[in-house]
Amino acid sequence: MRVGIWGGSGFVGGELLRILLRHPDVEVTYVASKEHEGEYIHRVHPHLRGISGLVFGAYDAGIASSKCDALFVAVPFKQALQDVPRIVSSGIRLVDLSPAYRLRNPDDYLPHYKIVHPQPTVLADFVYGLPEVNRNEIKGSTKIANPGCLATAALLAVKGFVETMEQTGELIIDAKVGSSGSGSKASPLNTHAVRYGVVRAYKLGNHRHSIEISSYLCNHHLEHVHVSFSAHGVNMVRGILVTAYLTLKEPLSEGEVWKILRQTFAEEPFIRFIKDRSGGFRLPDPKLTLGSNFCDIGFELLPDGRHLILVSALDNLVKGAAGNAVQCFNLMNGIKEDTGLNLIPIYPA
Ligand SMILES: NC(=O)c1ccc[n+]([C@@H]2O[C@H](COP(=O)([O-])OP(=O)(O)OC[C@H]3O[C@@H](n4cnc5c(N)ncnc54)[C@H](OP(=O)(O)O)[C@@H]3O)[C@@H](O)[C@H]2O)c1
């Protein structure tokens, strides 16, 4: 298939290129950038030198639809809201990596994104694309809203336990994320001098990704569970570590927790369980997922059997963005799900 990237000069665009340029069933025929139009992609993504002679082109839905069978959209939220309708009307299949079409309920955009969604009826046309949660819906769709990176890590951590979680009370989710999570554009808060060495709590209690987590819980009749979600920028370039604190309805044994995890993620190509009794790597660590599409999951069960701490780790630019988007693209197009995604993490990094 011929594919293109709308917003190819950003961090996510670069990861899409890294993956798609080695995907055996696709040819990248179009990469759009305003700032770098006419330049070779390796001028912006220097690690891709010698891999491809592609040149950035202009943003043009007509060109995109004539050159591509599918388009990955990797521009900021408000830009996606402006651009996606033009792309959709050209009839092309698309995976949008921005939050523009992720929420099912248009009313949720005002409290969480501070806008009235300009195309509320279009939201229903998009499928939330997290294969471990709704693979079958993705298979039948032509428009995917790729999940938020922190939401992906959180949802995959708790997914197995929605049936066993207490139906009221609190779910505490603490997330740490590397600096690439904020994109490649400079701001006063992400210069090296200011960003280096930080552990910075931000958007406590009102992070945009928390609505994706609560919506998922509502779908499982857990609307009375209060989600306390906190995010922290930490001193990594890539990676997310989520720690989720759950109270269970009934006590479980460690063996039962393992059984639930194995049943929940049976045959999942990108979920690994990390819970070793010895050695230095006993629980998930984002550093051990870098460059890969893995989400690593581990846990600790407290002695009372009712308090479960789940930990998940992934690379925000891969399973949290480009890798998951390609996984969805494969499913949408009847391509084997892991094609192009058998990326072994790099270590040490
Ligand atoms: N970074 C992550 O970990 C992550 C994870 C999941 C999802 N996402 C989502 O993926 C999308 C891309 O994220 P990113 O991290 O790649 O961001 P980024 O590094 O800032 O790149 C975004 C690109 O969009 C283009 N763009 C087009 N219109 C723009 C506008 N009005 N303002 C700013 N840039 C504009 C820019 O390229 P030109 O100016 O060259 O056209 C820019 O390189 C965002 O919607 C983000 O929320 C990011």
GROMACS .gro file of C-alpha atoms and ligand atoms in nm:
model
  397
    1MET     CA    1   0.000   0.000   0.000
    2ARG     CA    2   0.109   0.359  -0.058
    3VAL     CA    3   0.115   0.556   0.268
    4GLY     CA    4   0.181   0.915   0.366
    5ILE     CA    5   0.253   1.116   0.679
    6TRP     CA    6   0.084   1.449   0.746
    7GLY     CA    7   0.318   1.622   0.992
    8GLY     CA    8   0.628   1.425   0.903
    9SER     CA    9   0.883   1.658   1.060
   10GLY     CA   10   0.783   1.604   1.425
   11PHE     CA   11   0.896   1.338   1.669
   12VAL     CA   12   0.600   1.112   1.594
   13GLY     CA   13   0.642   1.171   1.219
   14GLY     CA   14   1.006   1.062   1.251
   15GLU     CA   15   0.906   0.741   1.428
   16LEU     CA   16   0.641   0.669   1.168
   17LEU     CA   17   0.910   0.705   0.901
   18ARG     CA   18   1.154   0.480   1.089
   19ILE     CA   19   0.890   0.206   1.109
   20LEU     CA   20   0.718   0.249   0.772
   21LEU     CA   21   1.037   0.271   0.568
   22ARG     CA   22   1.112  -0.090   0.674
   23HIS     CA   23   0.752  -0.215   0.656
   24PRO     CA   24   0.749  -0.482   0.384
   25ASP     CA   25   0.392  -0.414   0.268
   26VAL     CA   26   0.405  -0.038   0.227
   27GLU     CA   27   0.578   0.230   0.031
   28VAL     CA   28   0.602   0.577   0.183
   29THR     CA   29   0.506   0.804  -0.105
   30TYR     CA   30   0.432   1.135   0.068
   31VAL     CA   31   0.557   1.321   0.379
   32ALA     CA   32   0.420   1.668   0.450
   33SER     CA   33   0.590   1.952   0.634
   34LYS     CA   34   0.539   2.325   0.613
   35GLU     CA   35   0.867   2.435   0.765
   36HIS     CA   36   1.078   2.182   0.575
   37GLU     CA   37   0.896   2.157   0.241
   38GLY     CA   38   1.147   2.071  -0.031
   39GLU     CA   39   1.411   1.936   0.210
   40TYR     CA   40   1.531   1.575   0.235
   41ILE     CA   41   1.382   1.399   0.537
   42HIS     CA   42   1.728   1.333   0.680
   43ARG     CA   43   1.780   1.709   0.727
   44VAL     CA   44   1.519   1.687   1.004
   45HIS     CA   45   1.557   1.321   1.101
   46PRO     CA   46   1.935   1.276   1.073
   47HIS     CA   47   1.922   0.909   1.178
   48LEU     CA   48   1.737   0.836   0.851
   49ARG     CA   49   2.029   0.948   0.630
   50GLY     CA   50   2.097   0.688   0.363
   51ILE     CA   51   1.768   0.509   0.435
   52SER     CA   52   1.545   0.706   0.200
   53GLY     CA   53   1.570   0.987  -0.052
   54LEU     CA   54   1.222   1.118   0.035
   55VAL     CA   55   1.167   1.493   0.029
   56PHE     CA   56   0.905   1.676   0.237
   57GLY     CA   57   0.609   1.799   0.034
   58ALA     CA   58   0.336   2.056   0.095
   59TYR     CA   59   0.023   1.994   0.303
   60ASP     CA   60  -0.234   1.924   0.034
   61ALA     CA   61  -0.522   1.680   0.079
   62GLY     CA   62  -0.555   1.641  -0.299
   63ILE     CA   63  -0.190   1.543  -0.337
   64ALA     CA   64  -0.217   1.312  -0.035
   65SER     CA   65  -0.517   1.128  -0.175
   66SER     CA   66  -0.364   1.096  -0.520
   67LYS     CA   67  -0.034   0.964  -0.385
   68CYS     CA   68  -0.150   0.751  -0.093
   69ASP     CA   69  -0.397   0.478   0.001
   70ALA     CA   70  -0.368   0.569   0.369
   71LEU     CA   71  -0.246   0.866   0.567
   72PHE     CA   72  -0.104   0.898   0.918
   73VAL     CA   73  -0.185   1.237   1.070
   74ALA     CA   74   0.075   1.356   1.323
   75VAL     CA   75   0.010   1.727   1.371
   76PRO     CA   76  -0.101   1.905   1.690
   77PHE     CA   77  -0.459   1.878   1.811
   78LYS     CA   78  -0.601   2.206   1.678
   79GLN     CA   79  -0.428   2.166   1.346
   80ALA     CA   80  -0.572   1.816   1.311
   81LEU     CA   81  -0.921   1.954   1.376
   82GLN     CA   82  -0.872   2.187   1.080
   83ASP     CA   83  -0.701   1.940   0.846
   84VAL     CA   84  -0.877   1.608   0.903
   85PRO     CA   85  -1.213   1.705   0.747
   86ARG     CA   86  -1.034   1.787   0.420
   87ILE     CA   87  -0.848   1.458   0.432
   88VAL     CA   88  -1.164   1.261   0.513
   89SER     CA   89  -1.353   1.419   0.226
   90SER     CA   90  -1.081   1.302  -0.011
   91GLY     CA   91  -1.186   0.945   0.080
   92ILE     CA   92  -0.849   0.832   0.207
   93ARG     CA   93  -0.809   0.592   0.505
   94LEU     CA   94  -0.647   0.757   0.800
   95VAL     CA   95  -0.496   0.709   1.141
   96ASP     CA   96  -0.498   1.032   1.341
   97LEU     CA   97  -0.242   1.041   1.623
   98SER     CA   98  -0.369   1.365   1.775
   99PRO     CA   99  -0.646   1.381   2.038
  100ALA     CA  100  -0.885   1.550   1.792
  101TYR     CA  101  -1.118   1.250   1.743
  102ARG     CA  102  -1.040   1.029   2.043
  103LEU     CA  103  -1.333   1.108   2.271
  104ARG     CA  104  -1.674   0.959   2.195
  105ASN     CA  105  -1.869   1.225   2.379
  106PRO     CA  106  -1.825   1.572   2.221
  107ASP     CA  107  -1.917   1.735   2.553
  108ASP     CA  108  -1.597   1.598   2.705
  109TYR     CA  109  -1.385   1.828   2.485
  110LEU     CA  110  -1.481   2.148   2.667
  111PRO     CA  111  -1.368   2.047   3.018
  112HIS     CA  112  -1.064   1.853   2.901
  113TYR     CA  113  -0.945   2.038   2.589
  114LYS     CA  114  -1.103   2.380   2.647
  115ILE     CA  115  -1.283   2.382   2.314
  116VAL     CA  116  -1.629   2.311   2.185
  117HIS     CA  117  -1.564   2.033   1.934
  118PRO     CA  118  -1.632   2.183   1.589
  119GLN     CA  119  -1.740   1.853   1.430
  120PRO     CA  120  -1.926   1.665   1.704
  121THR     CA  121  -2.107   1.431   1.465
  122VAL     CA  122  -1.783   1.316   1.303
  123LEU     CA  123  -1.651   1.167   1.629
  124ALA     CA  124  -1.871   0.860   1.586
  125ASP     CA  125  -1.698   0.780   1.256
  126PHE     CA  126  -1.367   0.725   1.432
  127VAL     CA  127  -1.267   0.408   1.615
  128TYR     CA  128  -1.047   0.442   1.922
  129GLY     CA  129  -0.746   0.240   1.817
  130LEU     CA  130  -0.606   0.028   2.095
  131PRO     CA  131  -0.580  -0.325   1.952
  132GLU     CA  132  -0.552  -0.497   2.291
  133VAL     CA  133  -0.889  -0.344   2.380
  134ASN     CA  134  -1.097  -0.331   2.060
  135ARG     CA  135  -0.919  -0.522   1.784
  136ASN     CA  136  -1.235  -0.622   1.598
  137GLU     CA  137  -1.368  -0.268   1.569
  138ILE     CA  138  -1.032  -0.154   1.432
  139LYS     CA  139  -1.039  -0.428   1.169
  140GLY     CA  140  -1.359  -0.292   1.020
  141SER     CA  141  -1.271   0.075   1.029
  142THR     CA  142  -1.132   0.331   0.785
  143LYS     CA  143  -1.065   0.607   1.040
  144ILE     CA  144  -0.872   0.551   1.359
  145ALA     CA  145  -0.813   0.783   1.652
  146ASN     CA  146  -0.487   0.661   1.803
  147PRO     CA  147  -0.492   0.676   2.185
  148GLY     CA  148  -0.287   0.907   2.405
  149CYS     CA  149   0.049   0.766   2.511
  150LEU     CA  150  -0.018   0.789   2.885
  151ALA     CA  151  -0.370   0.654   2.840
  152THR     CA  152  -0.229   0.355   2.650
  153ALA     CA  153   0.010   0.270   2.932
  154ALA     CA  154  -0.263   0.316   3.195
  155LEU     CA  155  -0.534   0.123   3.010
  156LEU     CA  156  -0.306  -0.170   2.937
  157ALA     CA  157  -0.200  -0.181   3.304
  158VAL     CA  158  -0.556  -0.199   3.440
  159LYS     CA  159  -0.734  -0.377   3.155
  160GLY     CA  160  -0.726  -0.723   3.312
  161PHE     CA  161  -0.879  -0.607   3.638
  162VAL     CA  162  -1.193  -0.417   3.544
  163GLU     CA  163  -1.404  -0.716   3.646
  164THR     CA  164  -1.228  -0.764   3.980
  165MET     CA  165  -1.186  -0.396   4.072
  166GLU     CA  166  -1.402  -0.251   4.348
  167GLN     CA  167  -1.693  -0.072   4.179
  168THR     CA  168  -1.668   0.242   4.384
  169GLY     CA  169  -1.375   0.421   4.538
  170GLU     CA  170  -1.056   0.538   4.382
  171LEU     CA  171  -0.816   0.429   4.111
  172ILE     CA  172  -0.485   0.610   4.152
  173ILE     CA  173  -0.265   0.625   3.845
  174ASP     CA  174   0.074   0.784   3.859
  175ALA     CA  175   0.262   0.836   3.532
  176LYS     CA  176   0.616   0.943   3.451
  177VAL     CA  177   0.702   1.053   3.100
  178GLY     CA  178   1.011   1.157   2.908
  179SER     CA  179   1.058   1.492   2.735
  180SER     CA  180   0.977   1.369   2.382
  181GLY     CA  181   0.617   1.338   2.503
  182SER     CA  182   0.583   1.714   2.456
  183GLY     CA  183   0.691   1.710   2.091
  184SER     CA  184   0.982   1.871   1.912
  185LYS     CA  185   0.883   2.236   1.925
  186ALA     CA  186   1.087   2.449   2.164
  187SER     CA  187   0.922   2.618   2.459
  188PRO     CA  188   1.066   2.798   2.762
  189LEU     CA  189   0.993   2.492   2.975
  190ASN     CA  190   1.173   2.241   2.757
  191THR     CA  191   1.509   2.403   2.697
  192HIS     CA  192   1.792   2.179   2.817
  193ALA     CA  193   1.876   2.409   3.108
  194VAL     CA  194   1.522   2.403   3.241
  195ARG     CA  195   1.418   2.047   3.152
  196TYR     CA  196   1.738   1.861   3.248
  197GLY     CA  197   1.720   1.679   3.582
  198VAL     CA  198   1.354   1.754   3.652
  199VAL     CA  199   1.088   1.548   3.820
  200ARG     CA  200   0.800   1.781   3.739
  201ALA     CA  201   0.441   1.714   3.838
  202TYR     CA  202   0.196   1.869   3.594
  203LYS     CA  203  -0.178   1.883   3.525
  204LEU     CA  204  -0.252   1.697   3.847
  205GLY     CA  205  -0.608   1.572   3.844
  206ASN     CA  206  -0.694   1.727   3.508
  207HIS     CA  207  -0.456   1.571   3.259
  208ARG     CA  208  -0.621   1.535   2.919
  209HIS     CA  209  -0.558   1.163   2.901
  210SER     CA  210  -0.755   1.097   3.220
  211ILE     CA  211  -1.085   1.120   3.029
  212GLU     CA  212  -0.972   0.835   2.801
  213ILE     CA  213  -0.917   0.621   3.112
  214SER     CA  214  -1.247   0.717   3.278
  215SER     CA  215  -1.440   0.658   2.954
  216TYR     CA  216  -1.296   0.309   2.933
  217LEU     CA  217  -1.399   0.240   3.294
  218CYS     CA  218  -1.750   0.374   3.221
  219ASN     CA  219  -1.776   0.130   2.932
  220HIS     CA  220  -1.717  -0.142   3.191
  221HIS     CA  221  -1.979  -0.007   3.434
  222LEU     CA  222  -1.717   0.141   3.662
  223GLU     CA  223  -1.850   0.497   3.638
  224HIS     CA  224  -1.838   0.529   4.015
  225VAL     CA  225  -1.466   0.469   4.030
  226HIS     CA  226  -1.289   0.800   4.071
  227VAL     CA  227  -0.970   0.819   3.867
  228SER     CA  228  -0.691   1.023   4.023
  229PHE     CA  229  -0.438   1.056   3.746
  230SER     CA  230  -0.110   1.240   3.787
  231ALA     CA  231   0.167   1.293   3.534
  232HIS     CA  232   0.530   1.379   3.596
  233GLY     CA  233   0.788   1.490   3.346
  234VAL     CA  234   1.113   1.310   3.434
  235ASN     CA  235   1.468   1.310   3.311
  236MET     CA  236   1.430   1.074   3.017
  237VAL     CA  237   1.400   1.149   2.646
  238ARG     CA  238   1.160   0.863   2.575
  239GLY     CA  239   0.953   0.634   2.788
  240ILE     CA  240   0.654   0.610   3.018
  241LEU     CA  241   0.621   0.432   3.348
  242VAL     CA  242   0.271   0.399   3.494
  243THR     CA  243   0.200   0.280   3.847
  244ALA     CA  244  -0.169   0.206   3.913
  245TYR     CA  245  -0.311   0.139   4.259
  246LEU     CA  246  -0.627  -0.074   4.261
  247THR     CA  247  -0.857  -0.200   4.533
  248LEU     CA  248  -1.013  -0.534   4.446
  249LYS     CA  249  -1.364  -0.651   4.535
  250GLU     CA  250  -1.241  -0.983   4.676
  251PRO     CA  251  -0.891  -1.088   4.779
  252LEU     CA  252  -0.689  -1.260   4.507
  253SER     CA  253  -0.383  -1.479   4.531
  254GLU     CA  254  -0.072  -1.404   4.329
  255GLY     CA  255  -0.149  -1.708   4.115
  256GLU     CA  256  -0.494  -1.570   4.036
  257VAL     CA  257  -0.347  -1.234   3.934
  258TRP     CA  258  -0.110  -1.416   3.699
  259LYS     CA  259  -0.400  -1.617   3.557
  260ILE     CA  260  -0.600  -1.299   3.486
  261LEU     CA  261  -0.304  -1.136   3.315
  262ARG     CA  262  -0.234  -1.442   3.102
  263GLN     CA  263  -0.599  -1.474   3.000
  264THR     CA  264  -0.635  -1.102   2.928
  265PHE     CA  265  -0.333  -1.082   2.707
  266ALA     CA  266  -0.319  -1.434   2.561
  267GLU     CA  267  -0.153  -1.422   2.220
  268GLU     CA  268  -0.094  -1.046   2.236
  269PRO     CA  269   0.220  -0.985   2.030
  270PHE     CA  270   0.330  -0.670   2.212
  271ILE     CA  271   0.256  -0.738   2.577
  272ARG     CA  272   0.535  -0.879   2.795
  273PHE     CA  273   0.503  -0.967   3.163
  274ILE     CA  274   0.790  -0.860   3.386
  275LYS     CA  275   0.788  -0.994   3.739
  276ASP     CA  276   1.108  -1.170   3.833
  277ARG     CA  277   1.192  -1.295   4.180
  278SER     CA  278   1.560  -1.215   4.147
  279GLY     CA  279   1.798  -1.006   3.942
  280GLY     CA  280   1.808  -0.634   3.883
  281PHE     CA  281   1.511  -0.608   3.645
  282ARG     CA  282   1.217  -0.741   3.845
  283LEU     CA  283   0.948  -0.500   3.723
  284PRO     CA  284   0.881  -0.304   3.401
  285ASP     CA  285   1.127  -0.030   3.318
  286PRO     CA  286   1.069   0.203   3.020
  287LYS     CA  287   1.438   0.185   2.938
  288LEU     CA  288   1.390  -0.179   2.841
  289THR     CA  289   1.121  -0.096   2.584
  290LEU     CA  290   1.298   0.183   2.395
  291GLY     CA  291   1.252   0.174   2.020
  292SER     CA  292   1.008  -0.118   2.043
  293ASN     CA  293   0.632  -0.163   2.030
  294PHE     CA  294   0.624  -0.353   2.359
  295CYS     CA  295   0.419  -0.261   2.661
  296ASP     CA  296   0.568  -0.437   2.964
  297ILE     CA  297   0.337  -0.514   3.255
  298GLY     CA  298   0.418  -0.625   3.609
  299PHE     CA  299   0.253  -0.615   3.951
  300GLU     CA  300   0.287  -0.643   4.324
  301LEU     CA  301   0.000  -0.782   4.532
  302LEU     CA  302  -0.011  -0.663   4.891
  303PRO     CA  303  -0.043  -0.928   5.166
  304ASP     CA  304  -0.417  -0.860   5.216
  305GLY     CA  305  -0.479  -0.972   4.854
  306ARG     CA  306  -0.709  -0.676   4.794
  307HIS     CA  307  -0.457  -0.407   4.708
  308LEU     CA  308  -0.289  -0.454   4.375
  309ILE     CA  309  -0.017  -0.232   4.234
  310LEU     CA  310   0.020  -0.263   3.858
  311VAL     CA  311   0.314  -0.125   3.665
  312SER     CA  312   0.341  -0.072   3.290
  313ALA     CA  313   0.620   0.064   3.075
  314LEU     CA  314   0.641   0.158   2.709
  315ASP     CA  315   0.809   0.389   2.462
  316ASN     CA  316   0.577   0.690   2.420
  317LEU     CA  317   0.681   0.738   2.057
  318VAL     CA  318   0.632   0.373   1.959
  319LYS     CA  319   0.358   0.179   2.148
  320GLY     CA  320   0.242   0.520   2.274
  321ALA     CA  321   0.217   0.664   1.921
  322ALA     CA  322   0.372   0.551   1.589
  323GLY     CA  323   0.402   0.177   1.659
  324ASN     CA  324   0.045   0.148   1.783
  325ALA     CA  325  -0.071   0.349   1.480
  326VAL     CA  326   0.102   0.106   1.244
  327GLN     CA  327  -0.047  -0.186   1.440
  328CYS     CA  328  -0.393  -0.035   1.378
  329PHE     CA  329  -0.309   0.033   1.013
  330ASN     CA  330  -0.211  -0.334   0.970
  331LEU     CA  331  -0.539  -0.448   1.125
  332MET     CA  332  -0.747  -0.208   0.915
  333ASN     CA  333  -0.588  -0.335   0.598
  334GLY     CA  334  -0.579  -0.709   0.661
  335ILE     CA  335  -0.202  -0.709   0.705
  336LYS     CA  336  -0.054  -0.937   0.973
  337GLU     CA  337  -0.070  -0.729   1.289
  338ASP     CA  338   0.298  -0.731   1.383
  339THR     CA  339   0.428  -0.659   1.033
  340GLY     CA  340   0.698  -0.394   1.043
  341LEU     CA  341   0.683  -0.390   1.423
  342ASN     CA  342   0.917  -0.666   1.528
  343LEU     CA  343   1.151  -0.414   1.678
  344ILE     CA  344   1.381  -0.539   1.954
  345PRO     CA  345   1.435  -0.267   2.216
  346ILE     CA  346   1.778  -0.106   2.222
  347TYR     CA  347   1.981  -0.160   2.537
  348PRO     CA  348   2.166   0.007   2.696
  349ALA     CA  349   2.028   0.340   2.584
  350LIG     N1  350   0.519   1.298   2.137
  350LIG     C1  351   0.449   1.197   2.183
  350LIG     O1  352   0.497   1.117   2.266
  350LIG     C2  353   0.310   1.171   2.132
  350LIG     C3  354   0.247   1.051   2.167
  350LIG     C4  355   0.116   1.027   2.121
  350LIG     C5  356   0.052   1.119   2.041
  350LIG     N2  357   0.116   1.235   2.009
  350LIG     C6  358   0.043   1.329   1.922
  350LIG     O2  359   0.100   1.321   1.792
  350LIG     C7  360   0.095   1.449   1.728
  350LIG     C8  361   0.237   1.490   1.689
  350LIG     O3  362   0.316   1.494   1.806
  350LIG     P1  363   0.473   1.520   1.800
  350LIG     O4  364   0.525   1.485   1.934
  350LIG     O5  365   0.533   1.459   1.680
  350LIG     O6  366   0.474   1.679   1.784
  350LIG     P2  367   0.587   1.769   1.713
  350LIG     O7  368   0.719   1.705   1.731
  350LIG     O8  369   0.566   1.907   1.765
  350LIG     O9  370   0.547   1.762   1.560
  350LIG     C9  371   0.426   1.808   1.509
  350LIG    C10  372   0.448   1.850   1.365
  350LIG    O10  373   0.326   1.902   1.317
  350LIG    C11  374   0.355   2.002   1.218
  350LIG     N3  375   0.255   2.109   1.229
  350LIG    C12  376   0.157   2.130   1.138
  350LIG     N4  377   0.081   2.230   1.177
  350LIG    C13  378   0.131   2.277   1.292
  350LIG    C14  379   0.094   2.382   1.380
  350LIG     N5  380  -0.012   2.461   1.357
  350LIG     N6  381   0.169   2.402   1.491
  350LIG    C15  382   0.274   2.323   1.518
  350LIG     N7  383   0.315   2.222   1.437
  350LIG    C16  384   0.242   2.199   1.325
  350LIG    C17  385   0.494   2.052   1.244
  350LIG    O11  386   0.567   2.034   1.125
  350LIG     P3  387   0.583   2.148   1.011
  350LIG    O12  388   0.579   2.283   1.077
  350LIG    O13  389   0.716   2.115   0.954
  350LIG    O14  390   0.470   2.126   0.921
  350LIG    C18  391   0.551   1.961   1.351
  350LIG    O15  392   0.676   1.907   1.319
  350LIG    C19  393   0.032   1.546   1.828
  350LIG    O16  394  -0.104   1.560   1.803
  350LIG    C20  395   0.053   1.474   1.963
  350LIG    O17  396  -0.046   1.507   2.057
  350LIG    C21  397   0.243   1.261   2.051
   0.00000   0.00000   0.00000
